[in-house]
Short mmCIF file of C-alpha atoms in Angstrom, two decimals:
data_model
loop_
_atom_site.label_atom_id
_atom_site.label_comp_id
_atom_site.label_asym_id
_atom_site.label_seq_id
_atom_site.Cartn_x
_atom_site.Cartn_y
_atom_site.Cartn_z
CA MET A 1 72.34 -113.28 78.97
CA GLN A 2 74.88 -110.54 79.67
CA ALA A 3 76.97 -111.30 82.74
CA ARG A 4 76.40 -109.25 85.87
CA LEU A 5 80.12 -109.62 86.67
CA GLU A 6 83.11 -110.75 84.62
CA MET A 7 86.62 -111.06 86.04
CA SER A 8 89.33 -112.05 83.56
CA GLY A 9 93.06 -112.60 83.95
CA VAL A 10 93.02 -111.31 87.55
CA ARG A 11 96.43 -111.43 89.22
CA LYS A 12 97.49 -110.44 92.72
CA SER A 13 100.77 -110.98 94.57
CA PHE A 14 101.85 -110.21 98.11
CA GLY A 15 105.61 -109.95 97.92
CA ALA A 16 106.89 -113.26 96.53
CA THR A 17 103.56 -114.98 97.17
CA LYS A 18 101.33 -115.23 94.10
CA ALA A 19 97.79 -115.29 95.51
CA LEU A 20 95.91 -114.99 92.20
CA ASP A 21 97.35 -116.09 88.88
CA GLY A 22 95.04 -115.21 86.00
CA VAL A 23 91.64 -116.07 87.51
CA GLU A 24 88.53 -116.18 85.30
CA PHE A 25 85.17 -115.70 87.06
CA ARG A 26 81.67 -114.94 85.76
CA VAL A 27 78.32 -114.42 87.52
CA ALA A 28 74.91 -113.87 85.89
CA PRO A 29 72.10 -111.62 87.23
CA GLY A 30 70.06 -113.39 89.92
CA GLU A 31 72.47 -116.33 89.95
CA VAL A 32 73.78 -118.05 93.09
CA HIS A 33 77.35 -118.91 92.12
CA ALA A 34 79.47 -121.06 94.44
CA LEU A 35 83.18 -120.28 94.79
CA ILE A 36 84.93 -123.48 95.87
CA GLY A 37 88.49 -124.31 96.86
CA GLU A 38 90.82 -125.32 99.65
CA ASN A 39 91.96 -122.84 102.27
CA GLY A 40 94.67 -120.77 100.63
CA ALA A 41 93.33 -121.39 97.10
CA GLY A 42 92.72 -117.67 96.58
CA LYS A 43 88.95 -117.40 97.23
CA SER A 44 89.17 -114.67 99.86
CA THR A 45 91.78 -112.70 97.90
CA LEU A 46 89.62 -112.81 94.77
CA MET A 47 86.53 -111.65 96.63
CA LYS A 48 88.45 -108.94 98.53
CA THR A 49 89.64 -107.69 95.15
CA LEU A 50 86.02 -107.61 94.00
CA ALA A 51 84.99 -105.82 97.22
CA GLY A 52 87.69 -103.14 96.97
CA VAL A 53 89.86 -104.36 99.86
CA HIS A 54 92.72 -105.26 97.48
CA GLN A 55 93.72 -103.75 94.14
CA ALA A 56 94.49 -106.28 91.40
CA ASP A 57 97.98 -106.21 89.89
CA ALA A 58 96.59 -107.18 86.50
CA GLY A 59 93.37 -108.26 84.81
CA GLU A 60 89.98 -106.74 84.18
CA MET A 61 86.66 -106.56 86.01
CA VAL A 62 83.41 -105.62 84.29
CA LEU A 63 80.18 -104.91 86.21
CA ASP A 64 76.96 -104.71 84.19
CA GLY A 65 78.96 -104.03 81.03
CA GLU A 66 81.05 -101.22 82.52
CA PRO A 67 84.69 -101.32 83.66
CA TYR A 68 84.85 -101.85 87.42
CA ARG A 69 87.80 -101.03 89.67
CA PRO A 70 86.69 -99.90 93.16
CA ALA A 71 89.03 -97.64 95.12
CA ASP A 72 88.00 -99.11 98.49
CA PRO A 73 85.16 -101.14 100.10
CA LEU A 74 82.89 -98.09 100.44
CA ASP A 75 83.34 -97.36 96.73
CA ALA A 76 82.49 -100.99 95.97
CA ARG A 77 79.30 -100.76 98.08
CA ARG A 78 78.26 -97.59 96.26
CA GLN A 79 78.67 -99.43 92.96
CA GLY A 80 76.55 -102.34 94.20
CA VAL A 81 79.05 -104.90 95.54
CA ALA A 82 78.85 -105.99 99.20
CA MET A 83 80.88 -108.65 100.99
CA ILE A 84 79.75 -110.34 104.20
CA TYR A 85 82.70 -111.95 105.94
CA GLN A 86 82.78 -115.12 108.02
CA GLU A 87 83.91 -112.94 110.94
CA LEU A 88 81.09 -110.41 110.98
CA ALA A 89 82.15 -106.75 110.67
CA LEU A 90 79.57 -105.11 112.92
CA ALA A 91 79.84 -102.34 115.52
CA PRO A 92 78.53 -104.37 118.50
CA GLU A 93 77.62 -101.44 120.75
CA LEU A 94 75.60 -99.63 118.08
CA SER A 95 71.98 -100.31 117.21
CA VAL A 96 70.74 -102.50 114.37
CA GLU A 97 69.64 -99.37 112.53
CA ALA A 98 73.02 -97.65 112.96
CA ASN A 99 74.85 -100.71 111.68
CA ILE A 100 72.61 -101.08 108.65
CA LEU A 101 73.04 -97.43 107.62
CA LEU A 102 76.70 -97.05 108.67
CA GLY A 103 78.49 -94.97 106.02
CA VAL A 104 75.33 -94.29 104.01
CA GLU A 105 73.22 -92.46 106.60
CA PRO A 106 70.35 -90.38 105.10
CA THR A 107 70.56 -86.67 105.87
CA SER A 108 68.09 -83.80 105.87
CA GLY A 109 68.50 -80.62 103.86
CA ALA A 110 70.38 -79.08 106.78
CA GLY A 111 73.01 -81.82 106.60
CA ARG A 112 71.74 -83.52 109.75
CA LEU A 113 71.01 -87.21 110.17
CA ASP A 114 67.42 -87.95 109.16
CA HIS A 115 66.41 -90.38 111.91
CA THR A 116 62.93 -90.99 110.50
CA GLN A 117 64.27 -91.91 107.05
CA ALA A 118 66.98 -94.05 108.65
CA ARG A 119 64.39 -96.04 110.61
CA VAL A 120 62.25 -96.50 107.48
CA LYS A 121 65.20 -97.74 105.40
CA ALA A 122 66.31 -100.16 108.15
CA ARG A 123 62.80 -101.57 108.55
CA GLU A 124 62.37 -101.98 104.78
CA ALA A 125 65.64 -103.92 104.54
CA LEU A 126 64.69 -106.21 107.45
CA GLU A 127 61.23 -106.81 105.96
CA THR A 128 62.82 -107.73 102.62
CA LEU A 129 64.80 -110.37 104.49
CA GLY A 130 61.65 -111.72 106.13
CA ARG A 131 62.67 -110.56 109.62
CA PRO A 132 60.47 -107.57 110.55
CA ASP A 133 60.65 -108.90 114.13
CA ILE A 134 64.25 -107.63 114.51
CA ASP A 135 64.05 -104.31 116.39
CA PRO A 136 66.07 -101.58 114.60
CA ALA A 137 66.69 -99.93 117.99
CA ALA A 138 68.21 -103.06 119.57
CA ARG A 139 71.95 -103.22 120.21
CA VAL A 140 73.56 -105.61 117.75
CA ASP A 141 75.49 -107.50 120.44
CA THR A 142 72.20 -108.52 122.08
CA LEU A 143 71.12 -110.45 118.96
CA PRO A 144 71.85 -114.13 118.27
CA MET A 145 74.47 -114.88 115.62
CA GLY A 146 71.92 -115.65 112.90
CA ALA A 147 70.19 -112.30 113.37
CA GLN A 148 73.54 -110.47 113.37
CA GLN A 149 74.34 -112.03 110.02
CA LEU A 150 71.02 -110.78 108.63
CA VAL A 151 71.92 -107.27 109.83
CA GLU A 152 75.04 -107.53 107.65
CA ILE A 153 72.90 -108.58 104.67
CA ALA A 154 70.44 -105.75 105.38
CA ARG A 155 73.38 -103.33 105.22
CA ALA A 156 74.02 -104.56 101.69
CA LEU A 157 70.38 -104.10 100.69
CA VAL A 158 70.18 -100.42 101.66
CA THR A 159 72.89 -99.69 99.08
CA ASP A 160 70.91 -101.54 96.39
CA ALA A 161 73.51 -104.28 96.12
CA LYS A 162 73.77 -106.01 92.77
CA ILE A 163 76.20 -108.63 94.09
CA ILE A 164 76.43 -109.99 97.64
CA VAL A 165 79.37 -112.20 98.61
CA LEU A 166 78.68 -114.62 101.49
CA ASP A 167 81.86 -116.10 103.01
CA GLU A 168 81.18 -119.32 104.96
CA PRO A 169 77.79 -117.92 106.03
CA THR A 170 76.57 -120.98 107.96
CA SER A 171 79.71 -121.74 110.00
CA SER A 172 78.27 -120.26 113.22
CA LEU A 173 74.52 -120.75 112.62
CA THR A 174 72.00 -123.16 114.11
CA GLY A 175 70.00 -125.43 111.82
CA VAL A 176 66.97 -123.12 112.03
CA ASP A 177 69.04 -120.05 111.12
CA VAL A 178 70.64 -121.93 108.22
CA GLU A 179 67.20 -122.65 106.77
CA ARG A 180 66.23 -118.99 107.21
CA LEU A 181 69.40 -117.90 105.44
CA PHE A 182 68.68 -120.23 102.52
CA GLY A 183 65.21 -118.67 102.26
CA VAL A 184 66.75 -115.18 102.20
CA ILE A 185 69.18 -116.22 99.44
CA GLU A 186 66.28 -117.60 97.40
CA ARG A 187 64.30 -114.34 97.77
CA LEU A 188 67.29 -112.15 96.86
CA SER A 189 68.06 -114.30 93.83
CA ALA A 190 64.43 -114.02 92.67
CA GLN A 191 64.78 -110.23 92.90
CA GLY A 192 67.77 -110.31 90.54
CA VAL A 193 70.54 -109.97 93.15
CA SER A 194 73.61 -112.08 92.27
CA ILE A 195 75.04 -114.12 95.16
CA VAL A 196 78.60 -115.43 95.40
CA TYR A 197 78.48 -118.26 97.95
CA ILE A 198 81.71 -119.50 99.55
CA SER A 199 81.45 -122.73 101.57
CA HIS A 200 83.37 -125.90 102.38
CA PHE A 201 80.07 -127.80 102.74
CA LEU A 202 79.43 -129.30 99.32
CA GLU A 203 75.93 -130.41 100.28
CA GLU A 204 75.06 -126.75 100.99
CA ILE A 205 76.41 -125.74 97.60
CA GLU A 206 74.27 -128.40 95.91
CA ARG A 207 71.28 -127.01 97.80
CA VAL A 208 71.59 -123.27 97.09
CA ALA A 209 73.81 -122.70 94.03
CA GLN A 210 73.11 -122.97 90.31
CA SER A 211 76.73 -122.88 89.14
CA PHE A 212 80.26 -122.99 90.52
CA THR A 213 83.90 -122.08 89.97
CA VAL A 214 86.79 -123.98 91.56
CA LEU A 215 90.05 -122.26 92.50
CA ARG A 216 93.32 -124.06 93.23
CA ASP A 217 96.67 -122.39 93.90
CA GLY A 218 95.34 -119.03 92.75
CA ARG A 219 93.99 -120.30 89.43
CA SER A 220 90.48 -121.12 88.21
CA VAL A 221 90.68 -124.84 87.37
CA GLY A 222 87.06 -125.78 86.72
CA SER A 223 83.53 -124.42 86.48
CA GLY A 224 80.07 -125.58 85.48
CA LYS A 225 76.45 -126.03 86.43
CA ILE A 226 75.55 -127.70 89.71
CA GLY A 227 74.14 -131.16 89.01
CA GLU A 228 75.92 -131.51 85.67
CA ILE A 229 79.36 -132.22 87.21
CA ALA A 230 79.88 -135.05 89.69
CA ILE A 231 80.89 -134.06 93.22
CA GLY A 232 83.90 -136.37 92.92
CA GLN A 233 85.14 -134.32 89.97
CA ILE A 234 84.68 -131.06 91.89
CA VAL A 235 86.70 -132.44 94.82
CA GLU A 236 89.41 -133.64 92.42
CA TRP A 237 89.65 -130.14 90.93
CA MET A 238 89.90 -128.69 94.45
CA VAL A 239 92.74 -130.87 95.69
CA GLY A 240 94.51 -131.69 92.42
CA ARG A 241 94.15 -135.42 92.94
CA SER A 242 91.47 -138.06 93.33
CA VAL A 243 90.04 -138.42 96.85
CA GLU A 244 88.85 -142.00 96.94
CA GLU A 245 87.22 -141.87 100.36
CA MET A 246 85.96 -138.84 102.24
CA PHE A 247 85.97 -140.64 105.60
CA PRO A 248 88.93 -143.04 105.56
CA ARG A 249 88.70 -145.77 108.19
CA LEU A 250 91.70 -147.56 109.65
CA GLU A 251 91.34 -150.89 111.38
CA HIS A 252 91.49 -150.44 115.15
CA SER A 253 90.37 -152.39 118.19
CA ILE A 254 88.63 -151.02 121.28
CA GLY A 255 90.22 -151.86 124.63
CA GLU A 256 89.80 -151.07 128.30
CA PRO A 257 88.21 -147.88 129.69
CA VAL A 258 90.53 -144.88 129.88
CA LEU A 259 88.04 -142.09 130.72
CA GLU A 260 84.89 -142.50 132.81
CA LEU A 261 82.28 -139.89 133.72
CA ALA A 262 79.47 -140.44 136.20
CA SER A 263 76.66 -137.85 136.47
CA LEU A 264 79.12 -135.04 135.75
CA ARG A 265 77.80 -131.51 136.25
CA ALA A 266 79.65 -128.21 135.78
CA ASP A 267 78.96 -124.53 136.43
CA ASN A 268 79.01 -123.69 132.70
CA GLY A 269 75.65 -125.21 131.71
CA LEU A 270 76.62 -128.90 131.63
CA ASP A 271 73.76 -130.57 133.49
CA GLU A 272 74.59 -134.27 133.40
CA ALA A 273 77.07 -136.43 131.49
CA THR A 274 77.77 -140.11 131.98
CA LEU A 275 80.01 -142.00 129.58
CA THR A 276 82.84 -144.49 129.24
CA LEU A 277 85.55 -143.85 126.65
CA ARG A 278 87.79 -146.80 125.84
CA ARG A 279 91.28 -147.07 124.48
CA GLY A 280 91.19 -147.14 120.66
CA GLU A 281 87.63 -145.76 120.54
CA ILE A 282 86.35 -142.75 118.59
CA LEU A 283 83.26 -141.56 120.45
CA GLY A 284 81.32 -138.85 118.62
CA VAL A 285 79.16 -136.31 120.44
CA ALA A 286 76.31 -134.72 118.48
CA GLY A 287 73.93 -131.94 119.47
CA LEU A 288 72.69 -128.49 118.57
CA ILE A 289 74.73 -125.37 119.24
CA GLY A 290 74.37 -124.53 122.93
CA ALA A 291 73.45 -128.08 123.93
CA GLY A 292 76.47 -128.34 126.26
CA ARG A 293 78.97 -130.33 124.18
CA THR A 294 81.80 -127.78 124.37
CA GLU A 295 81.00 -127.18 128.03
CA MET A 296 81.52 -130.89 128.77
CA LEU A 297 84.96 -130.90 127.14
CA ARG A 298 85.98 -127.69 128.93
CA ALA A 299 84.97 -129.15 132.29
CA LEU A 300 86.87 -132.37 131.58
CA PHE A 301 90.02 -130.46 130.68
CA GLY A 302 89.82 -128.27 133.78
CA LEU A 303 88.91 -125.00 132.05
CA ASP A 304 85.55 -124.76 133.86
CA ALA A 305 84.65 -125.84 137.38
CA ILE A 306 83.00 -129.20 138.07
CA VAL A 307 80.07 -128.93 140.51
CA SER A 308 79.30 -132.59 141.10
CA GLY A 309 79.77 -136.08 139.72
CA GLU A 310 82.90 -138.13 139.09
CA VAL A 311 85.70 -138.10 136.53
CA ARG A 312 88.30 -140.84 136.22
CA LEU A 313 91.19 -140.51 133.76
CA SER A 314 93.06 -143.83 133.79
CA ALA A 315 93.91 -144.22 137.50
CA VAL A 316 93.43 -140.52 138.36
CA GLN A 317 90.10 -139.51 139.85
CA GLY A 318 88.65 -136.03 140.30
CA ALA A 319 88.96 -132.59 138.75
CA ARG A 320 92.34 -131.27 137.64
CA THR A 321 93.84 -128.12 136.09
CA PRO A 322 94.61 -128.04 132.35
CA ALA A 323 98.35 -128.41 133.08
CA GLU A 324 97.65 -131.50 135.20
CA ARG A 325 95.40 -132.91 132.50
CA LEU A 326 98.15 -132.49 129.91
CA ARG A 327 100.65 -134.22 132.18
CA GLY A 328 98.08 -136.96 132.70
CA GLY A 329 97.82 -137.61 128.98
CA MET A 330 94.69 -135.61 128.04
CA GLY A 331 94.76 -133.02 125.25
CA PHE A 332 92.13 -130.49 124.17
CA LEU A 333 91.64 -128.98 120.70
CA SER A 334 89.47 -125.86 120.99
CA GLU A 335 86.77 -124.99 118.44
CA ASP A 336 87.87 -121.34 118.75
CA ARG A 337 91.37 -121.56 117.32
CA LYS A 338 91.76 -117.80 116.88
CA SER A 339 90.91 -116.73 120.44
CA GLU A 340 92.14 -119.62 122.57
CA GLY A 341 93.46 -122.45 120.41
CA LEU A 342 96.49 -120.63 119.01
CA ALA A 343 98.73 -117.66 119.79
CA LEU A 344 98.39 -116.05 116.36
CA SER A 345 101.34 -113.67 116.74
CA LEU A 346 103.73 -116.49 117.62
CA SER A 347 105.39 -118.87 115.18
CA VAL A 348 104.24 -122.29 114.08
CA GLU A 349 107.19 -123.75 115.98
CA GLU A 350 106.23 -122.01 119.23
CA ASN A 351 102.55 -122.94 118.97
CA LEU A 352 103.53 -126.56 118.41
CA THR A 353 106.03 -126.94 121.24
CA LEU A 354 105.68 -124.27 123.97
CA SER A 355 103.33 -126.34 126.11
CA ARG A 356 105.94 -129.15 126.27
CA LEU A 357 109.53 -127.92 126.16
CA GLU A 358 111.06 -130.62 128.37
CA PRO A 359 112.52 -132.67 125.47
CA PHE A 360 114.55 -129.64 124.35
CA VAL A 361 115.91 -128.49 127.73
CA HIS A 362 119.33 -129.59 129.00
CA ASN A 363 120.91 -128.22 132.19
CA GLY A 364 118.42 -125.37 132.16
CA TRP A 365 119.17 -124.35 128.56
CA LEU A 366 116.69 -124.55 125.70
CA ASN A 367 118.05 -126.25 122.59
CA ARG A 368 116.39 -124.15 119.89
CA ALA A 369 117.74 -126.32 117.09
CA ALA A 370 116.11 -129.41 118.60
CA GLN A 371 112.87 -127.50 119.15
CA ARG A 372 112.81 -126.36 115.53
CA ALA A 373 113.66 -129.84 114.25
CA GLU A 374 110.76 -131.32 116.24
CA ALA A 375 108.36 -128.73 114.84
CA ALA A 376 109.66 -129.28 111.30
CA GLY A 377 109.06 -133.02 111.71
CA TRP A 378 105.42 -132.53 112.65
CA ILE A 379 104.93 -129.95 109.90
CA GLU A 380 106.03 -132.55 107.38
CA LYS A 381 104.11 -135.46 108.94
CA ILE A 382 100.79 -133.68 109.17
CA GLY A 383 101.21 -131.68 105.95
CA VAL A 384 101.12 -128.11 107.25
CA LYS A 385 101.57 -125.66 104.36
CA THR A 386 103.85 -122.95 105.72
CA ALA A 387 107.01 -121.06 104.80
CA GLY A 388 108.71 -122.81 107.70
CA PRO A 389 108.62 -123.38 111.47
CA GLY A 390 109.42 -119.72 112.08
CA ALA A 391 106.41 -118.38 110.15
CA ALA A 392 103.67 -116.69 112.21
CA VAL A 393 100.82 -119.13 112.71
CA GLY A 394 98.37 -116.27 112.05
CA SER A 395 99.61 -116.12 108.45
CA LEU A 396 98.42 -119.68 107.76
CA SER A 397 95.06 -120.63 106.27
CA GLY A 398 92.37 -121.98 108.60
CA GLY A 399 92.99 -125.59 107.63
CA ASN A 400 96.71 -125.32 108.31
CA GLN A 401 96.10 -123.56 111.62
CA GLN A 402 93.87 -126.47 112.62
CA LYS A 403 96.61 -128.93 111.69
CA VAL A 404 99.01 -127.03 113.99
CA GLN A 405 96.51 -127.40 116.86
CA LEU A 406 96.34 -131.15 116.23
CA ALA A 407 100.12 -131.43 115.85
CA ARG A 408 100.55 -129.89 119.31
CA LEU A 409 98.50 -132.74 120.81
CA LEU A 410 100.56 -135.26 118.84
CA HIS A 411 103.74 -133.62 120.18
CA HIS A 412 102.34 -134.20 123.68
CA ASP A 413 101.64 -137.87 122.80
CA CYS A 414 98.24 -137.58 124.52
CA ASP A 415 96.33 -140.78 125.29
CA VAL A 416 92.93 -139.07 125.41
CA LEU A 417 92.10 -136.38 122.83
CA LEU A 418 89.16 -134.02 123.29
CA LEU A 419 88.47 -132.64 119.79
CA ASP A 420 85.93 -129.82 119.61
CA GLU A 421 84.77 -129.18 116.01
CA PRO A 422 88.20 -130.14 114.59
CA THR A 423 87.16 -129.56 110.95
CA ARG A 424 85.03 -126.41 111.28
CA GLY A 425 85.74 -123.87 108.53
CA ILE A 426 88.43 -125.88 106.74
CA ASP A 427 88.63 -127.32 103.24
CA VAL A 428 87.89 -130.85 102.07
CA ALA A 429 91.53 -131.90 101.70
CA SER A 430 92.42 -130.69 105.21
CA LYS A 431 89.36 -132.50 106.59
CA VAL A 432 90.50 -135.77 105.05
CA VAL A 433 93.97 -135.32 106.59
CA ILE A 434 92.44 -134.80 110.05
CA TYR A 435 90.12 -137.81 109.60
CA GLU A 436 93.14 -139.93 108.64
CA TRP A 437 95.01 -138.80 111.77
CA ILE A 438 92.03 -139.53 114.01
CA GLY A 439 91.98 -143.05 112.55
CA LYS A 440 95.75 -143.44 113.07
CA LEU A 441 95.47 -142.32 116.67
CA ALA A 442 92.69 -144.83 117.35
CA ALA A 443 94.79 -147.56 115.70
CA GLU A 444 97.63 -146.63 118.09
CA GLY A 445 95.29 -147.15 121.05
CA LYS A 446 94.50 -143.50 121.69
CA ALA A 447 90.97 -142.58 122.81
CA VAL A 448 89.15 -139.78 120.95
CA LEU A 449 86.14 -137.79 122.15
CA LEU A 450 84.93 -135.97 119.03
CA VAL A 451 82.40 -133.11 119.18
CA SER A 452 80.99 -132.13 115.80
CA SER A 453 77.96 -130.33 114.37
CA TYR A 454 78.52 -132.05 111.01
CA ILE A 455 76.46 -135.24 111.19
CA PRO A 456 78.01 -136.97 108.11
CA GLU A 457 81.40 -136.54 109.82
CA LEU A 458 80.19 -138.21 113.03
CA LEU A 459 78.60 -141.09 111.11
CA GLY A 460 81.67 -141.49 108.89
CA VAL A 461 84.39 -141.37 111.56
CA SER A 462 82.95 -142.51 114.91
CA ASP A 463 82.72 -145.97 116.46
CA THR A 464 80.01 -144.86 118.87
CA ILE A 465 77.82 -141.74 119.08
CA ALA A 466 76.09 -140.00 121.98
CA VAL A 467 73.74 -137.05 121.57
CA MET A 468 73.53 -134.08 123.92
CA HIS A 469 70.31 -132.14 124.48
CA ARG A 470 69.93 -129.17 126.84
CA GLY A 471 73.00 -129.99 128.87
CA LYS A 472 72.33 -133.73 129.22
CA LEU A 473 74.32 -136.40 127.42
CA GLY A 474 72.40 -139.38 126.09
CA ARG A 475 73.59 -142.98 126.03
CA ALA A 476 76.42 -143.80 123.61
CA ARG A 477 75.43 -146.40 121.03
CA PRO A 478 77.30 -148.07 118.14
CA VAL A 479 77.37 -145.93 114.99
CA ALA A 480 75.43 -148.61 113.08
CA GLU A 481 72.40 -147.84 115.26
CA TRP A 482 72.33 -144.19 114.22
CA SER A 483 71.16 -142.22 111.16
CA ASP A 484 70.96 -138.50 110.34
CA HIS A 485 67.29 -138.57 111.23
CA ALA A 486 67.76 -140.40 114.53
CA ILE A 487 70.52 -138.01 115.63
CA MET A 488 68.38 -134.95 114.87
CA LEU A 489 65.40 -136.41 116.75
CA GLU A 490 67.62 -136.88 119.83
CA ALA A 491 69.28 -133.47 119.44
CA THR A 492 65.93 -131.64 119.26
CA GLY A 493 64.32 -133.64 122.04
CA ALA A 494 61.74 -135.08 119.67
CA ALA A 495 62.77 -138.74 120.11
CA ALA A 496 60.25 -140.93 121.87
#
């Protein structure tokens, strides 16, 4: 079968940084092809080159047998290539219909917008996706995240897309919306649309894709059919070495209580939480999106107001501000690293150390050399890939940004770590590094409260697990008493 898309010898550099170094990539008509690799491997650059965002320095692209070199993203869309980014590119204050037809609005003979034709095209696209219930007149920002993502896909359909690139499409979706998305992908594939699927979740790739290509350091290092190549081999291609254990466990012992909650309630939707977290314990918190897990951590750290109940951190009882919590030995890693976890315009060094400068201050003067040396030490210990401590943290890949967040808590030497989705949107190798550090911290006697939507992660890392449902935290039980099925029953309220 003739390929729908062939990319050969594609090269792209940004200054001295070689992002793509002779990549080979091929997709067949109607095929779901997974593009796999660590953060920084070149996946986004390759797809942005395909989508007309970047121009390749060298190499060839062929679309349906014809040379393909789009001038810009709109040109790419007109030729049948659409990319749907992890961070959705919608106009939130415009209607669903306006977003779907943006840039390709139908006009009447007089050159005016044909509203009737626009509504018909929008409805047809939504019906193709199996969501005729989405109102074309509704403002996009009133829709849930899963529906917003479908609006992006509908935008691709009105331009008769031949290839749709989905970049981490399930990272912000509920389980129900994930299943709907998989159904949409299956329907599009059956209609002959080629899908390039980018994800760090290998079990998703096994579920939806027929073939794959692995990138590492800007090169294509492996490809094949899903099911014919062992997952262990795919991971080895990704990281350049064998990963013996996805969830490494270090021996650690559980000691006395360090954090205690009694009927805690906050004004952010947390209804009731009672738990005891002990020194050396990794306590995982499961639950559906919106169940109240993040809200519990925010209330504990002093970001949201506590309405009633009790909190005891070591010998300190009651609510505190975030600054007081940090001084008391509690650290918080936010799930939203871009908006509140990091200052993207500041350097790696500043993000690592600004919240605790005391070790570098003498007689009122800041010792910048000592500050930089401390940051450089953590960069090396935790394996942050960066040009140096002075590099802007916003220039790092997602996995390396997450490592900087964790390194800041290590710099604080926190006794209690509140980790909210610490591995969301990062590659396999970075996940393993973070799992190893969580184990090290527990072995050092630190206490870890771990919120995660990834059930295998909770089962693989935690000592105990509690499940949250509609703002209420269930009883924590040893991990051996839990399974994927049992956690989902609790999370959906279906458990007896």
